[in-house]
Amino acid sequence: MSRRPLPRILSNGGAQLARSRELARTAADSATDVLHPLITITRGLRRLAAAGRRRVAETPKEKRGALLFLVSSVLLVVALLPYGPLLAAVTLMAAAAWKGRDRTPTAADGPDESQTERLKALYEALVPYFSTAEDPEPLYAHGGAWDKAFPTYAFDGGGRISHLVVRYPAYFADGEAEPRARIEHLLAAKSGRGREYHFAWDEEDNQLTVSVLLPLPVDIAAQRFVTTPGETVLGFTDPTQVRRTLPLTYGEQRRDVPPVVWRTGLRSTEPHLLALGQPGSGTSTLLRSIALQALQHGDVVIVDGGGTGEYACLTGRDGVLAVECGLTGALASLEWAATETERRLIAATHAHQAGHPPPDDTKRPLWILVDRPTAFTHLAAADDRKDPQSLLQLPLRHGRPANVTVVVADQLDSADALTDAVRQHTRARVILGPATADQVGSVLGAPPHTTPVDQVPPGRGYARLGTGPVHRLQVPATPNPYDDATSDAHRQAVLDLLPPRTTPADGETVPDPDPTQGEPEPVEPETEPVEPERVPVLTESEPVPVPTEPTERKPVPVLTKPSKTS
């Protein structure tokens, strides 16, 4: 049986509907153009009627009769005049047309005088950078047309540039870092300081797009993020840089914010992290945030070189193997971490050679968080002891197959004191606090696409994972809950994320007293044994000697217990 073709109305029904919709839209536009005077007059009559009602309502009751008589007299006179009704109707229509006109102010086609002056000044400032004497038709010249160089522009409420597209000649060296940096610095200075600008260079079309970035949210508190094991949220960035978003809680509200996710584990290409910043920039906050996320699926060893108790809230918690603040404890913890890394590596290698899966004791992630290791470097050199950074070489070099992750945080001024192993094996980089473009480029290995500002909140900076792009970063607020300057909301958010206290390793407990045996005797404190004094024992057969006043000192007799034979 042959198939019958579908009806035409069903086969191309979408095209018919689209064509019908277009015809209806065209007819509606034509009818609106034709009936526009009638619509205007009707709107004006409605407004005149509303004004008359308001006038009557505002008139006192004792004067409404006189007002009605006056209106009636005017209408009677108009009706008795030759051509009076016709003139009255024409006057009413003219008043309705005037009242019903569209009074929406029309937007200006171009910039105003102040905006034009700002664009001219910016154009003149770019002339030395975008012009040469050999150019027969220069796009940039003193006194030239700025509208050809700036095809698109926008201003904010304060009259400053918020969006700008800059055309530049093809011979400009847009592939080099230094010419780009000069142009970006000039545009940021002329467009308004104190804001962060994003620069998008289009080398193919010879255009530069400048846009103002909104400030990143600073009110994101520490919380449980929707991530998988092996993913760590370093902070949050702009929505244009990251396609993924995370649902976050803002008090009673929820909002989706794009995160900067750092992936660790066996398949990670950036298994270790280095964070640098100025004092008070938020590097310790970043380490606390990482520690709270790592404790969900692994164990943590913390070495605090600052010695200010920033990680005291983690002491004695489940999964926290050690929190060391002294040189001796730091050396012991890092030496154990190096030994544990070697043990895991050997066990995993033997399992792979035998064709078996890795042992279970090598699968649980181990995190080594070191804050300010350069402070221990000076102490170790003064005491002629081993540098704790030397013990990080094995976990840094072989940590990924052993499921060991190292995070190092230090001050930007002490970056030169870091060892080569720390700088070479930490491919994930974070820089926090105020920093110049050169400092950001030296730490991350690539310059940022935005202009760094001088005043930034704590936890604000840039991040780069391996060879990826440079992201703006805002670390979630994870303060020390024992700090008096911490707000109650942020303190409670951190306390809710802390694991419970660890049970003592020996498991010793005080036994409950048995009610059938009465109260236990109190245990006397252990003291040094003292030889007891020999006390004389008397019997009934022997009289008690009565001492008399001797004439001369004689030895006192010692009495002993008599024997049975006597």
XYZ file of C-alpha atoms in Angstrom:
566
model
C 0.000 0.000 0.000
C 1.521 3.302 -1.076
C 1.794 6.179 1.319
C -0.349 9.176 0.667
C 1.403 12.549 0.929
C 0.544 14.765 3.833
C -1.844 17.616 3.207
C -0.191 20.833 2.176
C -1.511 22.641 5.191
C 0.386 20.177 7.396
C 3.551 19.890 5.349
C 4.327 23.585 5.205
C 2.085 24.883 7.952
C 4.964 26.703 9.699
C 5.732 28.764 6.608
C 2.047 29.608 6.139
C 1.727 30.727 9.753
C 4.860 32.847 9.526
C 3.614 34.481 6.314
C 0.189 35.130 7.843
C 1.758 36.631 10.932
C 3.918 38.923 8.800
C 0.894 40.061 6.775
C -1.076 40.769 9.950
C 1.802 42.786 11.381
C 2.092 44.819 8.166
C -1.663 45.509 8.119
C -1.588 46.611 11.753
C 1.286 49.012 11.072
C -0.526 50.487 8.053
C -3.751 50.893 10.034
C -1.851 52.614 12.815
C -0.337 55.086 10.363
C -3.739 55.832 8.789
C -5.636 56.110 12.055
C -2.926 58.016 13.900
C -4.826 61.388 13.859
C -7.983 59.719 15.166
C -5.996 57.983 17.900
C -4.382 61.284 18.891
C -7.740 63.128 19.051
C -9.331 60.326 21.070
C -6.440 60.394 23.540
C -6.773 64.185 23.823
C -10.546 64.015 24.454
C -9.949 61.483 27.190
C -7.350 63.725 28.813
C -9.643 66.802 28.531
C -12.489 64.855 30.140
C -10.216 63.739 32.955
C -9.070 67.341 33.487
C -12.710 68.532 33.612
C -13.605 65.926 36.209
C -10.639 66.932 38.331
C -11.673 70.599 38.033
C -15.208 69.822 39.234
C -13.911 67.662 42.080
C -11.531 70.404 43.245
C -14.290 73.093 43.212
C -16.048 73.562 46.593
C -19.668 72.462 46.752
C -20.978 75.972 47.411
C -19.362 77.204 44.164
C -20.371 74.366 41.868
C -23.760 75.949 41.076
C -22.173 79.178 39.857
C -19.687 77.202 37.778
C -22.479 75.183 36.167
C -24.416 78.379 35.357
C -21.318 79.924 33.746
C -20.676 76.869 31.559
C -24.338 76.715 30.515
C -24.316 80.409 29.557
C -21.201 79.959 27.422
C -22.750 76.973 25.639
C -25.967 78.921 24.994
C -24.098 81.887 23.539
C -22.038 79.611 21.297
C -25.198 77.849 20.090
C -26.885 81.162 19.182
C -23.896 82.565 17.266
C -23.681 82.029 13.499
C -21.385 79.047 12.813
C -20.936 78.804 16.589
C -21.318 75.007 16.927
C -18.950 74.429 13.982
C -16.299 76.749 15.433
C -16.727 75.119 18.852
C -16.253 71.632 17.350
C -13.149 72.736 15.441
C -11.718 74.355 18.572
C -12.454 71.207 20.610
C -10.767 68.960 18.036
C -7.725 71.243 17.906
C -7.451 71.263 21.707
C -7.836 67.452 21.810
C -5.154 67.012 19.150
C -2.777 69.273 21.078
C -3.538 67.542 24.364
C -3.256 64.035 22.932
C 0.085 64.458 21.170
C 2.941 62.099 22.089
C 5.050 64.044 24.572
C 7.766 61.405 25.012
C 11.103 63.203 24.683
C 13.074 62.030 21.698
C 16.535 60.685 22.397
C 19.416 62.681 21.041
C 21.006 61.181 17.969
C 24.549 62.005 19.033
C 26.485 62.826 22.195
C 25.982 66.099 23.996
C 28.593 68.793 24.264
C 30.423 67.369 27.291
C 30.491 63.866 25.823
C 31.777 65.205 22.533
C 34.601 67.008 24.295
C 35.538 63.823 26.133
C 35.635 61.809 22.900
C 37.692 64.486 21.178
C 40.205 64.510 24.036
C 40.499 60.726 23.884
C 40.973 60.865 20.106
C 43.715 63.473 20.367
C 45.488 61.396 23.052
C 45.572 58.374 20.735
C 47.026 60.245 17.764
C 50.736 59.746 18.732
C 50.206 55.984 19.093
C 48.051 55.290 16.010
C 49.642 57.552 13.373
C 52.838 57.728 11.335
C 54.216 60.311 8.935
C 54.226 57.808 6.034
C 50.471 57.180 6.193
C 48.840 58.961 3.174
C 45.315 58.791 4.670
C 45.782 58.685 8.432
C 42.844 57.594 10.545
C 44.289 59.504 13.485
C 45.489 63.061 12.974
C 45.395 66.201 15.073
C 42.086 67.896 14.394
C 40.729 64.841 12.548
C 37.276 63.260 12.649
C 36.854 61.296 15.867
C 33.551 59.713 14.753
C 35.409 57.545 12.211
C 37.735 56.182 14.904
C 34.960 55.543 17.447
C 32.039 53.890 15.633
C 30.327 52.788 18.873
C 30.297 54.496 22.260
C 28.143 54.673 25.381
C 28.168 56.753 28.557
C 26.946 56.077 32.080
C 24.861 58.351 34.274
C 27.934 60.246 35.453
C 29.020 61.170 31.921
C 31.944 58.727 31.831
C 32.575 56.235 29.043
C 31.076 52.807 29.771
C 31.525 51.156 26.351
C 33.751 52.093 23.437
C 34.849 50.504 20.167
C 38.169 51.860 18.895
C 39.344 51.377 15.324
C 43.084 51.463 14.753
C 45.294 51.216 11.638
C 46.534 47.871 10.407
C 50.202 48.715 10.935
C 49.771 49.019 14.710
C 51.629 46.224 16.547
C 48.605 44.735 18.268
C 50.338 41.386 18.716
C 52.974 42.735 21.105
C 52.422 43.155 24.825
C 54.083 46.526 25.351
C 52.119 48.520 22.713
C 48.917 46.941 24.000
C 49.746 47.863 27.582
C 50.370 51.507 26.627
C 47.025 51.807 24.850
C 45.152 50.102 27.700
C 46.750 52.344 30.295
C 45.882 55.459 28.273
C 42.261 54.429 27.713
C 41.778 53.584 31.393
C 43.219 56.937 32.473
C 41.152 58.986 30.009
C 37.908 57.067 30.560
C 37.948 57.410 34.349
C 40.058 55.924 37.108
C 38.816 53.717 39.912
C 37.029 51.278 37.588
C 38.080 48.003 35.980
C 38.034 47.890 32.193
C 38.004 44.835 29.983
C 39.933 45.050 26.692
C 39.054 42.731 23.806
C 41.512 42.994 20.907
C 40.224 41.902 17.504
C 43.370 41.634 15.400
C 41.450 40.482 12.337
C 39.217 43.567 12.096
C 41.658 46.004 13.756
C 39.237 46.923 16.520
C 39.533 47.240 20.271
C 36.425 46.934 22.444
C 36.596 48.620 25.838
C 33.901 47.835 28.416
C 33.521 48.626 32.101
C 33.296 45.587 34.390
C 30.886 45.470 37.278
C 32.459 44.842 40.701
C 32.485 41.208 41.803
C 30.197 40.293 44.740
C 31.995 40.412 48.095
C 29.109 39.170 50.245
C 29.413 35.475 49.334
C 29.983 33.566 52.570
C 31.538 30.128 52.965
C 29.049 27.356 52.198
C 28.728 23.914 50.650
C 29.251 24.250 46.917
C 27.660 21.926 44.398
C 30.822 20.217 43.153
C 32.088 16.690 42.597
C 35.032 15.077 44.437
C 38.229 16.513 43.033
C 36.761 19.972 42.331
C 37.642 22.950 44.508
C 36.031 26.373 44.182
C 38.711 29.038 44.429
C 36.292 31.937 44.062
C 33.955 33.635 41.638
C 34.496 35.594 38.444
C 32.702 37.389 35.593
C 29.895 35.628 33.697
C 31.590 36.338 30.362
C 34.654 34.228 31.214
C 33.055 31.024 32.560
C 30.101 29.086 31.161
C 29.327 27.223 34.384
C 27.371 28.652 37.308
C 26.798 27.484 40.871
C 23.656 28.066 42.966
C 24.659 30.094 46.021
C 22.797 31.277 49.086
C 22.619 34.989 49.968
C 20.811 34.941 53.281
C 17.291 34.000 52.214
C 17.940 34.421 48.487
C 19.587 32.136 45.953
C 21.615 33.283 42.981
C 23.664 31.610 40.245
C 27.260 32.875 40.132
C 30.058 31.727 37.760
C 32.903 30.066 39.731
C 36.610 29.435 39.181
C 36.890 25.668 39.697
C 40.268 24.028 40.269
C 40.365 20.303 39.484
C 42.819 18.065 41.335
C 43.490 14.358 41.392
C 45.062 11.769 39.116
C 43.904 13.401 35.871
C 44.644 16.968 36.835
C 47.114 18.947 34.773
C 47.566 21.511 37.574
C 47.825 19.360 40.738
C 49.357 22.046 43.008
C 48.563 25.689 43.744
C 50.584 28.780 44.643
C 48.859 31.873 46.087
C 50.686 35.162 46.558
C 49.479 38.503 47.856
C 50.106 41.513 50.011
C 49.575 41.340 53.803
C 45.848 41.344 54.500
C 44.936 40.467 50.918
C 43.160 37.205 51.818
C 45.639 34.377 51.193
C 44.854 32.814 54.590
C 41.153 33.126 53.782
C 41.766 31.218 50.555
C 43.589 28.439 52.421
C 40.774 28.155 54.979
C 38.219 27.914 52.179
C 40.255 25.191 50.463
C 40.693 23.305 53.755
C 36.953 23.282 54.480
C 36.250 21.910 51.012
C 39.079 19.351 51.164
C 37.873 17.930 54.484
C 34.717 16.625 52.818
C 36.622 13.853 51.027
C 40.229 13.873 52.331
C 42.767 14.575 55.074
C 44.574 17.847 55.678
C 47.980 18.775 57.109
C 48.345 22.504 57.886
C 51.638 24.310 58.469
C 51.232 27.943 59.564
C 54.396 29.966 59.218
C 52.698 33.181 60.291
C 52.047 31.881 63.791
C 48.975 34.091 64.288
C 46.498 31.273 64.959
C 44.596 31.677 61.698
C 43.872 27.935 61.608
C 43.172 27.274 65.291
C 39.543 26.476 64.499
C 40.706 23.359 62.593
C 42.773 21.894 65.431
C 41.420 18.552 66.641
C 38.856 18.180 63.868
C 38.099 15.004 61.941
C 40.415 14.739 58.957
C 42.878 17.363 60.231
C 46.061 15.382 60.860
C 48.127 18.288 62.206
C 48.128 22.058 62.610
C 51.711 23.148 63.231
C 52.940 26.670 63.994
C 56.525 25.976 65.119
C 59.627 24.995 63.224
C 60.017 21.606 64.942
C 56.418 20.605 64.352
C 56.531 21.860 60.781
C 59.621 19.778 60.017
C 58.075 16.682 61.612
C 54.744 17.078 59.758
C 56.316 17.753 56.385
C 58.774 14.881 56.824
C 55.863 12.564 57.561
C 54.011 13.933 54.513
C 57.031 13.205 52.318
C 57.298 9.671 53.730
C 53.571 9.124 53.233
C 53.819 10.310 49.644
C 56.646 7.862 48.996
C 54.710 5.024 50.628
C 51.622 5.741 48.551
C 53.651 5.964 45.383
C 55.373 2.610 46.035
C 52.103 0.894 46.938
C 50.327 2.234 43.844
C 53.263 1.239 41.620
C 53.304 -2.332 42.954
C 49.552 -2.585 42.448
C 49.820 -1.365 38.861
C 52.635 -3.810 38.121
C 50.588 -6.674 39.537
C 47.511 -5.634 37.582
C 45.473 -4.777 40.665
C 43.643 -1.590 41.589
C 45.438 0.817 43.923
C 45.067 0.091 47.637
C 42.302 1.840 49.501
C 44.727 3.693 51.758
C 46.161 5.489 48.702
C 42.828 6.665 47.285
C 41.878 9.121 50.016
C 43.232 12.563 49.051
C 45.914 14.114 51.249
C 46.176 17.905 51.275
C 49.287 19.744 52.471
C 48.499 23.414 53.144
C 51.545 25.574 53.886
C 51.108 29.239 54.788
C 54.206 31.469 54.628
C 56.951 28.814 54.364
C 59.580 31.523 53.876
C 59.205 32.481 57.548
C 60.475 28.994 58.487
C 63.316 29.350 55.983
C 64.884 32.191 57.976
C 64.383 30.368 61.288
C 65.904 27.162 59.928
C 68.917 29.047 58.586
C 69.435 30.726 61.962
C 69.272 27.379 63.826
C 71.299 25.534 61.173
C 68.439 23.147 60.460
C 66.777 21.807 57.337
C 64.577 24.154 55.315
C 60.938 22.952 55.421
C 60.575 23.841 51.751
C 63.060 21.100 50.865
C 60.619 18.538 52.268
C 57.962 19.704 49.796
C 59.992 18.596 46.786
C 58.812 14.968 46.891
C 55.070 15.754 47.327
C 55.292 18.409 44.628
C 57.102 16.189 42.136
C 55.249 12.909 42.753
C 52.086 14.070 44.489
C 49.639 13.606 41.640
C 49.963 9.786 41.233
C 49.984 9.487 45.049
C 46.793 11.592 45.356
C 48.651 14.283 47.324
C 47.939 17.979 46.707
C 50.147 20.833 47.904
C 48.898 24.408 48.367
C 51.457 27.095 49.228
C 50.568 30.672 50.183
C 53.026 33.452 50.866
C 53.465 37.189 50.648
C 54.300 38.801 47.357
C 57.455 40.390 48.755
C 58.827 36.968 49.750
C 58.305 35.282 46.389
C 62.054 35.318 45.688
C 62.664 33.174 48.785
C 60.533 30.322 47.446
C 62.479 27.323 46.211
C 62.641 26.280 42.584
C 60.545 23.179 43.289
C 57.692 25.291 44.654
C 57.753 27.688 41.714
C 58.134 25.030 39.023
C 55.514 22.513 40.163
C 52.711 24.923 41.106
C 51.005 25.481 37.759
C 47.795 26.835 39.267
C 48.441 30.405 40.389
C 46.472 33.007 42.359
C 47.484 36.580 43.162
C 45.395 38.604 45.615
C 45.364 42.216 46.694
C 46.501 45.368 44.890
C 49.166 44.632 42.272
C 50.448 46.164 39.089
C 50.015 44.604 35.669
C 53.697 43.616 35.648
C 53.364 41.821 38.995
C 50.250 39.986 37.844
C 52.012 38.954 34.629
C 55.124 37.728 36.449
C 53.111 35.592 38.884
C 50.508 34.194 36.484
C 52.701 34.034 33.399
C 50.291 36.152 31.324
C 49.037 39.724 31.633
C 45.423 40.293 32.683
C 42.805 41.502 30.216
C 41.624 44.095 32.717
C 43.214 47.080 34.416
C 44.157 46.411 38.064
C 42.969 49.045 40.522
C 44.702 50.345 43.633
C 41.899 49.763 46.149
C 40.418 46.258 46.263
C 38.516 44.370 48.984
C 40.128 41.383 50.751
C 40.079 38.220 48.682
C 40.043 40.102 45.372
C 42.622 39.236 42.705
C 43.341 37.122 39.637
C 43.654 33.392 39.000
C 45.076 31.301 36.189
C 44.976 27.512 35.950
C 47.922 26.267 33.935
C 47.920 27.789 30.459
C 44.286 28.884 30.607
C 42.951 32.436 30.551
C 43.397 34.909 33.387
C 40.221 35.261 35.466
C 39.190 37.929 37.891
C 38.715 36.275 41.276
C 36.817 36.979 44.466
C 37.440 34.467 47.267
C 34.372 33.600 49.370
C 34.412 35.142 52.826
C 35.950 32.471 55.111
C 37.299 34.400 58.114
C 38.767 33.055 61.323
C 35.723 32.377 63.526
C 37.758 33.117 66.669
C 38.534 36.647 65.474
C 36.569 39.353 67.282
C 36.325 41.466 64.133
C 34.391 38.730 62.299
C 30.688 39.310 61.754
C 28.226 36.903 63.336
C 26.880 35.688 59.989
C 30.310 34.825 58.570
C 31.443 33.283 61.883
C 28.418 31.014 62.004
C 28.860 30.059 58.349
C 32.413 28.845 59.032
C 31.453 27.050 62.252
C 28.698 25.171 60.424
C 31.243 23.819 57.940
C 33.766 22.604 60.517
C 33.923 18.823 61.026
C 33.249 17.396 64.504
C 35.998 16.960 67.045
C 38.312 13.974 66.687
C 38.093 11.105 69.221
C 41.421 10.598 71.075
C 43.627 7.990 69.472
C 44.132 5.937 72.650
C 40.396 5.801 73.303
C 40.855 6.010 77.122
C 37.717 6.922 78.992
C 36.930 7.212 82.711
C 34.875 4.140 83.789
C 31.530 4.750 85.408
C 31.399 3.796 89.152
C 29.669 0.514 90.094
C 26.765 1.266 92.475
C 26.986 -2.233 94.083
C 30.560 -1.709 95.282
C 30.064 1.643 96.874
C 32.124 4.703 96.254
C 35.686 4.067 95.113
C 38.476 5.100 97.396
C 40.174 8.329 96.408
C 43.549 7.883 94.823
C 46.295 9.720 96.610
C 48.797 11.541 94.456
C 52.023 9.650 94.004
C 54.833 11.042 96.194
C 58.317 9.953 97.159
C 58.341 7.071 99.702
C 59.248 8.156 103.212
C 60.648 5.677 105.752
C 58.058 5.344 108.550
C 59.109 6.219 112.080
C 59.525 3.306 114.424
C 56.849 3.496 117.115
C 57.396 1.595 120.429
C 54.883 -1.114 121.234
C 54.042 -1.760 124.913
C 52.427 -4.751 126.591
C 50.368 -4.961 129.751
C 53.133 -6.822 131.715
C 55.586 -4.034 131.341
C 55.061 -0.836 133.274
C 55.196 2.395 131.522
C 58.377 4.129 132.522
C 57.902 7.498 134.126
C 60.624 9.862 133.132
C 62.354 11.673 135.931
C 64.487 14.681 135.773
C 67.919 13.303 135.014
C 71.057 14.722 136.388
C 72.888 14.044 133.163
C 71.816 13.271 129.595
C 71.474 9.541 128.938
C 70.443 7.758 125.736
C 66.733 7.083 125.481
C 66.019 3.333 125.492
C 64.304 1.902 122.478
C 61.408 -0.364 123.254
C 60.624 -3.318 121.066
C 57.861 -5.825 121.081
C 58.749 -8.730 123.468
C 59.027 -12.225 122.191
C 56.841 -15.120 123.321
C 59.681 -16.851 125.091
C 60.165 -13.954 127.449
